Coordinates of C-alpha atoms in Angstrom, one line a residue:
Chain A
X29 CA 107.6 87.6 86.9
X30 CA 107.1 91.3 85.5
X31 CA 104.2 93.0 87.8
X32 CA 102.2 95.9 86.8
X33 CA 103.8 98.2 84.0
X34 CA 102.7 101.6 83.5
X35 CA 104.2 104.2 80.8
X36 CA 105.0 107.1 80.8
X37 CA 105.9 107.8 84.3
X38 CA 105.3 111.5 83.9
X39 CA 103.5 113.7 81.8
X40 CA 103.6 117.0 81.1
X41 CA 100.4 118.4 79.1
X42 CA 98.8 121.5 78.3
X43 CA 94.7 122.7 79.2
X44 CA 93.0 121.7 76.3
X45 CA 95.6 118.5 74.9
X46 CA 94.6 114.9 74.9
X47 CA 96.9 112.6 77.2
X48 CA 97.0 108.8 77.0
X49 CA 98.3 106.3 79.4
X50 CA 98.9 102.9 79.0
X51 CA 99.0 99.8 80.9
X52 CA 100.6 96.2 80.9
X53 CA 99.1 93.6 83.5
X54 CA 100.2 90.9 84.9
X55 CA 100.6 88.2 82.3
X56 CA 97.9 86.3 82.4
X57 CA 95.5 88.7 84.3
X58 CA 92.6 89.4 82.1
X59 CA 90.9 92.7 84.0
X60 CA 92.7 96.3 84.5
X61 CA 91.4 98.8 86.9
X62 CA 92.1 102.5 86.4
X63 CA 92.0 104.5 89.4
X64 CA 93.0 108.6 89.5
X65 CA 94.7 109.9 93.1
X66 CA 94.2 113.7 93.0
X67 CA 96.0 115.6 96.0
X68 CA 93.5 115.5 98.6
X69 CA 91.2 113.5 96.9
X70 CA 91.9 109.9 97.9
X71 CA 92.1 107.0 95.1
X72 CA 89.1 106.9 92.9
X73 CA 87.8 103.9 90.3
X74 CA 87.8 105.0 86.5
X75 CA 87.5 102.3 85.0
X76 CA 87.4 98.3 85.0
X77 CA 88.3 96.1 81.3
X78 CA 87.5 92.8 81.5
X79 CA 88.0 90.8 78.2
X80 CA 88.4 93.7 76.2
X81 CA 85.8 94.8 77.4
X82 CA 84.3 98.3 79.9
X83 CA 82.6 96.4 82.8
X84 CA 81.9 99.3 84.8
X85 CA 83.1 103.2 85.4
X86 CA 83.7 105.7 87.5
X87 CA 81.9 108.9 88.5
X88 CA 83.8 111.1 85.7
X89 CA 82.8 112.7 82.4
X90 CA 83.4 111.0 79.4
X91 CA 86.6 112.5 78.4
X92 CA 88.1 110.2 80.6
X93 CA 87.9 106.8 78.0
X94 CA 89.8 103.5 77.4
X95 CA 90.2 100.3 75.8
X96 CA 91.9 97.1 76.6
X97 CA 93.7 95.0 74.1
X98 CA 93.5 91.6 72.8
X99 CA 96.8 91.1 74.8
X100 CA 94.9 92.8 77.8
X101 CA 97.2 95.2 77.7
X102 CA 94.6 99.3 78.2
X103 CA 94.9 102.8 77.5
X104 CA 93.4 105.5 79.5
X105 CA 92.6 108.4 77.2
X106 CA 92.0 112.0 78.9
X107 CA 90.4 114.6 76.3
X108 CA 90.6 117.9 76.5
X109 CA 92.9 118.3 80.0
X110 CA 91.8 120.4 82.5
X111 CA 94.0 121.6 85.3
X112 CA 92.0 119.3 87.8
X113 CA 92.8 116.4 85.4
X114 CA 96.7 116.8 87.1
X115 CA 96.7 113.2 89.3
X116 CA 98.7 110.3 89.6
X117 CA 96.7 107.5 87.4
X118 CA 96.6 104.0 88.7
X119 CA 96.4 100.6 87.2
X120 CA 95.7 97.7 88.5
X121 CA 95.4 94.2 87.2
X122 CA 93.9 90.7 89.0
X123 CA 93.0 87.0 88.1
X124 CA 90.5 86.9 90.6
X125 CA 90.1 88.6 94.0
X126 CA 93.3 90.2 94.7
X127 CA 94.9 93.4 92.8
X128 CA 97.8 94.5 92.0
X129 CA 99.0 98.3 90.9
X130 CA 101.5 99.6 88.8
X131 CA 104.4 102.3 89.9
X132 CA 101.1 104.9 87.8
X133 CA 101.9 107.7 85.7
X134 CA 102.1 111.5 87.2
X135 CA 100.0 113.7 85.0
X136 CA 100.9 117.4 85.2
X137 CA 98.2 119.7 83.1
X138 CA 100.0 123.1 82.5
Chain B
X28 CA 77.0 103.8 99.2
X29 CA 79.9 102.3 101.1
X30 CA 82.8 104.5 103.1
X31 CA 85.9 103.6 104.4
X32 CA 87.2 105.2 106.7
X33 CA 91.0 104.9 108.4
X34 CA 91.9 106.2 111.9
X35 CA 94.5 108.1 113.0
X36 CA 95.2 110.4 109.8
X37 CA 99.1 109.9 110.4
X38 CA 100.9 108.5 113.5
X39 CA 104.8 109.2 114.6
X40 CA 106.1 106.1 117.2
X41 CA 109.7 105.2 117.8
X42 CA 111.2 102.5 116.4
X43 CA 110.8 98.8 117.7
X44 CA 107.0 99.7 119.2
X45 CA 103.7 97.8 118.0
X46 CA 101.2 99.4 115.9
X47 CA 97.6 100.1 115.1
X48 CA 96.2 100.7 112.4
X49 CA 92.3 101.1 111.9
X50 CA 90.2 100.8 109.1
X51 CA 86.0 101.2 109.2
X52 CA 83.2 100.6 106.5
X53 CA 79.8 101.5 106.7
X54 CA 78.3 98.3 104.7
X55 CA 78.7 94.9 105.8
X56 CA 78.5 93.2 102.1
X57 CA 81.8 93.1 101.2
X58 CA 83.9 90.5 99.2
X59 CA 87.2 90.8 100.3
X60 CA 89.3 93.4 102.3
X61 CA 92.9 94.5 101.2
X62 CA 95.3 96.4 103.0
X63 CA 98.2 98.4 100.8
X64 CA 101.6 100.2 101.7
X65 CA 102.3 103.6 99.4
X66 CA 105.7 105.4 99.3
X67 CA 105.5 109.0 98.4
X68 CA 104.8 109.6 94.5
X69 CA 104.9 105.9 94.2
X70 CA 102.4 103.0 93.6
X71 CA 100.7 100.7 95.5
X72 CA 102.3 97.2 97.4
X73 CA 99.6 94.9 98.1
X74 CA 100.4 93.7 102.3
X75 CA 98.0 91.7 103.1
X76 CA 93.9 90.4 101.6
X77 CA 91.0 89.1 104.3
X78 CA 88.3 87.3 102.3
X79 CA 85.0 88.1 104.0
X80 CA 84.8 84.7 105.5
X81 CA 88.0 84.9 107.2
X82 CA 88.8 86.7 110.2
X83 CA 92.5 87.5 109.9
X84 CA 95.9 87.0 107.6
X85 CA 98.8 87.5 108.7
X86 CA 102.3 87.7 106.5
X87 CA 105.8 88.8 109.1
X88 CA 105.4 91.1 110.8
X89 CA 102.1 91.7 110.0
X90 CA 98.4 91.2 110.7
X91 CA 95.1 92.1 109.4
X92 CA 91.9 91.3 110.9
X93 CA 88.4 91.8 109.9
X94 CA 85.4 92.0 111.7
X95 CA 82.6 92.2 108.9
X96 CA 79.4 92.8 111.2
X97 CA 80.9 95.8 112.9
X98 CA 82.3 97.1 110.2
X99 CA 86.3 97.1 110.8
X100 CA 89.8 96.6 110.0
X101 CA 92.6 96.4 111.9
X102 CA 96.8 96.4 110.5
X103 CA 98.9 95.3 113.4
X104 CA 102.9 96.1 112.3
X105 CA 105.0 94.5 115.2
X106 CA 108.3 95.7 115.9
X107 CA 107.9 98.8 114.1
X108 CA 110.9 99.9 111.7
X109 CA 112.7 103.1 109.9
X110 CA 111.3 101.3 106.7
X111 CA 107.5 100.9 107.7
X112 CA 107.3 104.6 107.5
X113 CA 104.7 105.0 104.6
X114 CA 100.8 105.6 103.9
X115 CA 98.9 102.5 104.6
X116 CA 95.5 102.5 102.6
X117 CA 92.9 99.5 103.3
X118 CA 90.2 99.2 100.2
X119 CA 87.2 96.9 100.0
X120 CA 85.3 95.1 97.3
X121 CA 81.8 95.1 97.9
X122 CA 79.7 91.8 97.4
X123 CA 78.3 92.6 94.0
X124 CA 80.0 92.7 91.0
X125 CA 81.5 96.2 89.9
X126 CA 85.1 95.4 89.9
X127 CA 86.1 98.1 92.0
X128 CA 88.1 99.0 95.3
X129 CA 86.3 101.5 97.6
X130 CA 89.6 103.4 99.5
X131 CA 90.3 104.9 102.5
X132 CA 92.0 108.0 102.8
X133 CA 95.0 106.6 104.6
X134 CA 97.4 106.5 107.8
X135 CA 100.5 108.1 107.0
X136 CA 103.1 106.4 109.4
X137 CA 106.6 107.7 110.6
X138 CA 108.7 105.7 112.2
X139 CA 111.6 107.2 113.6
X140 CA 115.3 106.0 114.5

């Protein structure tokens, strides 16, 4: 069984450009988690989709945005990158209590 | 507004000794407990999940316990090896429903030959 997939694996933006991330779960698992590991930072929740739905967020502005799909499949869209933005991004999908995380995609703002 | 909080930072042992690895919340009302392994650059292996009514799991060479009123974690590894060397992060879903994992910063283990 495929786990978490997350593409790209790197990105390479410039201040000011959009980025967008996207995310496969776990067939089957209806919620995706984004979370954003900044160097020094530790691993902090974005977002949670849930049905195609945004169940709850994260303490960041609201450049950071997403959707999931009817397939359950999300997209984590940055807006206008800042060099702070530069992170590895997370996802995670469950069925239930436990969660599981993609390889993520390393976001490099330029 | 819950903090987890792991103990030591990063730990070097020889090969073949027993570990421990601590992990320390400030609030009790938690759902479930989850300790992860991360290789450099890389994403996160789920090890090992302690539901708030249980008091331990264990999987190989490992186990997890939980004391919920006191606030702690623990990761034993037994028989420490080359390829245990990693950062272990321990995360914890808190009792209401927000979806998300509250993370520790880490123990960034080195085992050597």
């Amino acid at each position: 069984e495929a786990g978490v997939t997350q593409s790209p694996t790197h990105l390479i933006k410039t201040r000011g450009q959009q980025a967008t991330l996207r995310c496969s779960p776990i067939s089957g698992h209806t919620s995706v988690y984004w979370y954003q590991q900044a160097l020094g930072l530790g691993l902090q929740f974005l977002l949670w989709y849930d049905e195609g739905e945004e169940r709850n967020r994260g303490n960041f502005p609201p450049r950071f945005s997403g959707r999931q799909f009817p397939n359950y499949s999300s997209e984590l869209n940055v807006n206008a990158l800042e060099l702070e933005d530069s992170a590895l991004y997370l996802c995670a999908s469950s069925l239930g209590v436990k969660a599981f995380f993609g390889q993520g995609t390393r976001l490099t703002v330029v | 507004k819950q903090e987890v909080t792991q103990i030591p930072a990063a730990l070097s042992v020889p090969e073949g000794e027993n570990l421990v690895l601590n992990c320390s919340f400030t609030d009790s009302a938690i759902y479930n407990l989850q300790w992860f392994r991360q290789d450099p650059g890389k994403g996160l292996t789920s090890l090992l999940l302690i539901q708030s009514s249980q008091r331990e799991q264990t999987s190989g060479r490992l186990n997890a316990s939980l004391d919920k009123s006191s606030g702690r974690s623990t990761l034993y590894i037994a028989a420490s090896q080359p390829g245990d060397s990693a950062t272990y992060l321990c995360a914890v879903r808190g009792s209401s429903n927000t979806g998300k994992l509250i993370f520790g910063q880490g123990t960034t283990l080195q085992v050597k030959p």
